[in-house]
Amino acid sequence: MKFGVCGKQPQFAAAAAAGLDYIELPLAKIRDLDEGQLAQMREELKALSLPAECCNQFFSGAIALYGDEAAALREAAETLRLAASFGAKIAVVGSGKARAVPEGMEKAEATDRFLRLMDRIGDMAADAGIEIAIEPLNYGETNFINTVTDCMTFCRTLGNKNVGCLVDFFHFYRNGETLDELDALRPGELLHAHLARPDPDRGAPQPEDDEVLAAWAAKLREIGYDRRLSLECGWAKQFDALIGPAVARLRPFREGK
Ligand code: LER
Ligand code: MN
């Protein structure tokens, strides 16, 4: 398994020093940078040998996914170009606000529209050599695709081989999902994973979390997941000090291989 962290400048150097394999960049936050700033970011990542293999925050806050599909597809094409320019292999579609079922719309209609959109985006991403991981988000962040089971159902209905599921263990914990729900994942359906400690503070894992992390790691091993795991935590402005110890706590995910 490869290990990374969701982060941006000025976190790159500390992430590389902590021995991480990659960085997961927030597309919505970097999309407004100018070409010079983006080039400088690519240079820094290259110098640190820290590839931006993954990206998240796919849609901007401004986009109306169920209002103007053509605009959403134009934005997605630009976003995929940006992700590809960093060499991304995975783009995460969380964007809980953008994809939420709008008030006054039936869930079935939003599902239909999101299926159509994700089918097109999945194909566009395949052309760019990027896989799309749809992220279940806890009930406080969206009203649509909240659990891994929801995500599996959505992806199976979609049937686009370039689109799959993500498990973010913070949302998983927040929703009260249980590890046996991951047993239903078929080989290849789980494309990516995020992790924070199982606590409302969504902080970096602490010694008291070791037992829970060991159980998560054992389940991922059992279902044959061996792709990537990104730390996605609140760092309380202490990223440089906390990232090394956080990476050390991922030991159970490295063991048993
Ligand atoms: C994104 O990966 C995520 O987990 C969300 O909670 C961010 O809003
Ligand atoms: Mn996440």
Coordinates of C-alpha atoms and ligand atoms in Angstrom, one line a residue:
M1 CA 0.0 0.0 0.0
K2 CA 1.1 3.6 -0.7
F3 CA 0.7 6.3 2.0
G4 CA 0.0 9.9 1.4
V5 CA -1.7 13.0 2.9
C6 CA -4.3 15.5 1.8
G7 CA -2.4 18.7 1.7
K8 CA -1.1 21.8 -0.1
Q9 CA 1.7 24.3 0.1
P10 CA 3.5 24.9 2.5
Q11 CA 3.0 21.3 3.7
F12 CA 4.9 19.5 0.9
A13 CA 8.4 19.5 2.5
A14 CA 7.2 18.1 5.9
A15 CA 5.1 15.5 4.1
A16 CA 8.1 14.3 2.0
A17 CA 10.3 14.3 5.2
A18 CA 7.8 12.1 6.9
G19 CA 8.4 9.5 4.2
L20 CA 5.1 9.7 2.5
D21 CA 4.8 8.3 -1.0
Y22 CA 2.5 11.0 -2.4
I23 CA 0.4 14.1 -1.8
E24 CA -3.4 14.5 -2.4
L25 CA -4.0 18.0 -3.8
P26 CA -7.3 19.9 -3.3
L27 CA -8.3 20.8 -6.9
A28 CA -10.9 23.4 -5.8
K29 CA -8.3 25.3 -3.9
I30 CA -5.6 25.3 -6.6
R31 CA -7.8 25.9 -9.7
D32 CA -7.6 29.6 -9.4
L33 CA -3.8 29.8 -9.2
D34 CA -2.0 31.2 -12.2
E35 CA 0.2 29.1 -14.4
G36 CA 3.4 30.4 -12.8
Q37 CA 2.2 29.4 -9.3
L38 CA 1.1 26.0 -10.6
A39 CA 4.5 25.5 -12.4
Q40 CA 6.3 26.4 -9.1
M41 CA 4.2 23.9 -7.3
R42 CA 5.0 21.1 -9.8
E43 CA 8.7 22.0 -9.5
E44 CA 8.7 21.8 -5.7
L45 CA 6.9 18.5 -5.8
K46 CA 9.4 17.2 -8.3
A47 CA 12.3 18.3 -6.3
L48 CA 10.9 16.6 -3.2
S49 CA 10.1 13.4 -5.2
L50 CA 6.5 13.7 -3.9
P51 CA 4.1 12.9 -6.7
A52 CA 0.6 14.3 -6.6
E53 CA -0.9 10.9 -7.4
C54 CA -4.3 11.9 -6.0
C55 CA -6.5 14.9 -6.0
N56 CA -9.7 15.7 -4.2
Q57 CA -12.3 18.6 -4.0
F58 CA -13.3 18.0 -7.6
F59 CA -16.2 20.5 -8.1
S60 CA -16.0 24.1 -7.2
G61 CA -18.6 25.5 -4.8
A62 CA -20.0 27.6 -7.6
I63 CA -21.2 24.7 -9.8
A64 CA -24.9 23.7 -10.1
L65 CA -24.6 20.0 -10.9
Y66 CA -28.3 19.5 -11.4
G67 CA -29.0 22.9 -13.1
D68 CA -26.5 23.2 -15.9
E69 CA -25.0 19.9 -16.9
A70 CA -23.1 21.4 -19.8
A71 CA -21.3 23.8 -17.4
A72 CA -20.6 21.0 -14.9
L73 CA -19.0 19.0 -17.7
R74 CA -16.9 22.0 -18.9
E75 CA -15.7 22.5 -15.4
A76 CA -15.0 18.8 -15.0
A77 CA -12.9 18.8 -18.2
E78 CA -10.8 21.7 -16.9
T79 CA -10.5 20.1 -13.5
L80 CA -9.3 16.8 -15.1
R81 CA -6.7 18.8 -17.2
L82 CA -5.5 20.4 -14.0
A83 CA -5.3 17.0 -12.3
A84 CA -3.5 15.4 -15.3
S85 CA -1.0 18.3 -15.3
F86 CA 0.1 17.1 -11.9
G87 CA 0.2 13.5 -13.0
A88 CA -2.8 12.4 -10.9
K89 CA -3.9 8.8 -11.1
I90 CA -7.0 9.2 -8.9
A91 CA -9.5 12.1 -8.7
V92 CA -11.8 12.0 -5.7
V93 CA -15.4 13.2 -6.1
G94 CA -16.6 14.2 -2.7
S95 CA -18.1 17.7 -3.2
G96 CA -21.0 17.0 -0.8
K97 CA -22.7 20.3 -1.3
A98 CA -22.6 20.2 -5.1
R99 CA -23.9 16.7 -5.4
A100 CA -26.6 17.0 -2.6
V101 CA -30.2 16.4 -3.7
P102 CA -31.6 19.9 -4.0
E103 CA -34.7 20.9 -2.1
G104 CA -37.7 20.2 -4.2
M105 CA -36.0 17.5 -6.4
E106 CA -36.8 13.8 -5.9
K107 CA -33.8 11.7 -4.9
A108 CA -34.5 9.5 -7.9
E109 CA -34.1 12.4 -10.3
A110 CA -30.9 13.6 -8.7
T111 CA -29.6 10.0 -8.8
D112 CA -30.4 9.7 -12.5
R113 CA -28.7 13.0 -13.2
F114 CA -25.7 12.3 -11.1
L115 CA -25.4 8.9 -12.8
R116 CA -25.4 10.5 -16.3
L117 CA -22.8 13.1 -15.2
M118 CA -20.5 10.6 -13.6
D119 CA -20.7 8.3 -16.6
R120 CA -19.5 11.2 -18.8
I121 CA -16.9 12.3 -16.3
G122 CA -15.7 8.7 -15.8
D123 CA -15.1 8.4 -19.6
M124 CA -13.4 11.8 -19.8
A125 CA -11.1 10.8 -16.8
A126 CA -10.3 7.5 -18.5
D127 CA -9.0 9.4 -21.5
A128 CA -6.7 11.4 -19.1
G129 CA -5.5 8.2 -17.4
I130 CA -7.3 9.1 -14.2
E131 CA -9.7 6.9 -12.2
I132 CA -12.6 8.5 -10.4
A133 CA -13.3 7.5 -6.8
I134 CA -16.7 8.6 -5.4
E135 CA -16.5 9.4 -1.7
P136 CA -19.3 8.6 0.7
L137 CA -19.6 11.6 3.1
N138 CA -21.3 11.6 6.5
Y139 CA -24.9 12.8 6.9
G140 CA -23.7 16.2 8.2
E141 CA -22.0 17.0 4.9
T142 CA -24.5 15.8 2.3
N143 CA -27.8 14.0 1.8
F144 CA -26.6 11.8 -1.1
I145 CA -24.2 8.8 -1.1
N146 CA -23.4 8.7 2.6
T147 CA -22.2 5.2 3.3
V148 CA -19.9 2.7 1.5
T149 CA -23.0 0.6 0.8
D150 CA -24.7 3.6 -0.8
C151 CA -21.5 4.2 -2.9
M152 CA -21.3 0.5 -4.0
T153 CA -25.0 0.6 -5.1
F154 CA -24.4 3.8 -7.0
C155 CA -21.3 2.5 -8.7
R156 CA -22.8 -0.8 -9.6
T157 CA -25.8 1.0 -11.2
L158 CA -23.4 3.2 -13.0
G159 CA -21.3 0.3 -14.4
N160 CA -18.5 2.6 -15.6
K161 CA -15.3 0.6 -15.1
N162 CA -13.3 3.8 -14.5
V163 CA -15.5 4.9 -11.5
G164 CA -15.3 3.2 -8.1
C165 CA -15.7 3.7 -4.3
L166 CA -13.7 5.3 -1.6
V167 CA -13.8 4.7 2.1
D168 CA -13.0 7.6 4.3
F169 CA -12.7 6.1 7.8
F170 CA -13.7 9.4 9.4
H171 CA -17.1 9.4 7.7
F172 CA -17.4 5.7 8.2
Y173 CA -16.9 6.1 11.9
R174 CA -19.2 9.2 12.0
N175 CA -22.0 7.2 10.3
G176 CA -21.6 4.2 12.7
E177 CA -20.9 1.9 9.7
T178 CA -19.5 -1.5 10.6
L179 CA -16.5 -3.2 9.1
D180 CA -18.5 -6.2 7.9
E181 CA -20.2 -3.8 5.4
L182 CA -16.9 -3.7 3.6
D183 CA -17.1 -7.4 3.0
A184 CA -19.6 -6.7 0.1
L185 CA -16.9 -4.9 -1.9
R186 CA -15.8 -6.9 -4.9
P187 CA -12.2 -7.0 -6.0
G188 CA -11.4 -3.7 -7.7
E189 CA -14.4 -1.8 -6.5
L190 CA -12.6 0.1 -3.7
L191 CA -10.2 2.6 -5.4
H192 CA -9.0 4.7 -2.6
A193 CA -9.1 5.4 1.2
H194 CA -8.8 8.3 3.6
L195 CA -8.1 8.2 7.3
A196 CA -8.4 10.4 10.4
R197 CA -8.7 9.2 14.0
P198 CA -12.1 7.8 15.0
D199 CA -13.1 10.9 17.0
P200 CA -15.2 14.0 16.3
D201 CA -12.1 16.1 16.3
R202 CA -11.0 14.4 13.1
G203 CA -7.4 14.7 14.3
A204 CA -4.3 12.7 13.5
P205 CA -4.3 9.2 15.0
Q206 CA -3.1 9.0 18.6
P207 CA -1.8 6.0 20.6
E208 CA -5.3 5.3 22.0
D209 CA -6.5 4.8 18.4
D210 CA -4.1 2.0 17.7
E211 CA -6.7 -0.8 18.3
V212 CA -9.3 0.7 16.0
L213 CA -6.6 1.4 13.3
A214 CA -5.4 -2.2 13.6
A215 CA -9.0 -3.4 13.0
W216 CA -9.4 -1.1 9.9
A217 CA -6.1 -2.3 8.6
A218 CA -7.0 -6.0 9.1
K219 CA -10.2 -5.5 7.2
L220 CA -8.6 -3.8 4.3
R221 CA -6.1 -6.6 4.1
E222 CA -8.9 -9.2 4.3
I223 CA -10.8 -7.7 1.4
G224 CA -7.5 -7.5 -0.6
Y225 CA -7.2 -3.7 -0.7
D226 CA -3.6 -2.7 -1.3
R227 CA -3.8 0.6 -3.2
R228 CA -3.4 4.0 -1.4
L229 CA -4.3 5.5 2.0
S230 CA -4.3 9.2 2.5
L231 CA -4.3 10.9 5.9
E232 CA -7.0 13.5 5.9
C233 CA -6.9 15.1 9.3
G234 CA -7.2 18.4 11.1
W235 CA -3.7 19.4 12.0
A236 CA -4.4 22.4 14.3
K237 CA -1.7 24.4 12.5
Q238 CA 0.9 21.9 13.7
F239 CA 1.3 19.9 10.5
D240 CA 5.1 19.9 10.5
A241 CA 5.2 18.6 14.1
L242 CA 2.4 16.1 13.8
I243 CA 2.8 14.5 10.4
G244 CA 5.8 12.2 11.4
P245 CA 4.1 10.7 14.4
A246 CA 0.8 10.3 12.4
V247 CA 2.6 8.4 9.7
A248 CA 4.2 6.1 12.3
R249 CA 0.7 5.2 13.6
L250 CA -0.1 3.8 10.2
R251 CA 2.2 0.8 11.0
P252 CA -0.7 -1.8 11.0
F253 CA -1.5 -0.9 7.4
R254 CA 2.1 -1.7 6.5
E255 CA 2.3 -5.0 8.4
G256 CA 1.2 -8.5 7.3
K257 CA 2.2 -8.2 3.7
Ligands
LER1 C1 -13.1 15.0 1.5 O1 -12.2 14.0 1.2 C2 -13.8 14.8 2.8 O2 -13.6 13.8 3.4 C3 -14.7 15.8 3.2 O3 -15.1 15.6 4.6 C4 -14.3 17.2 3.0 O4 -15.4 18.0 3.2
MN2 MN -12.2 12.3 2.7

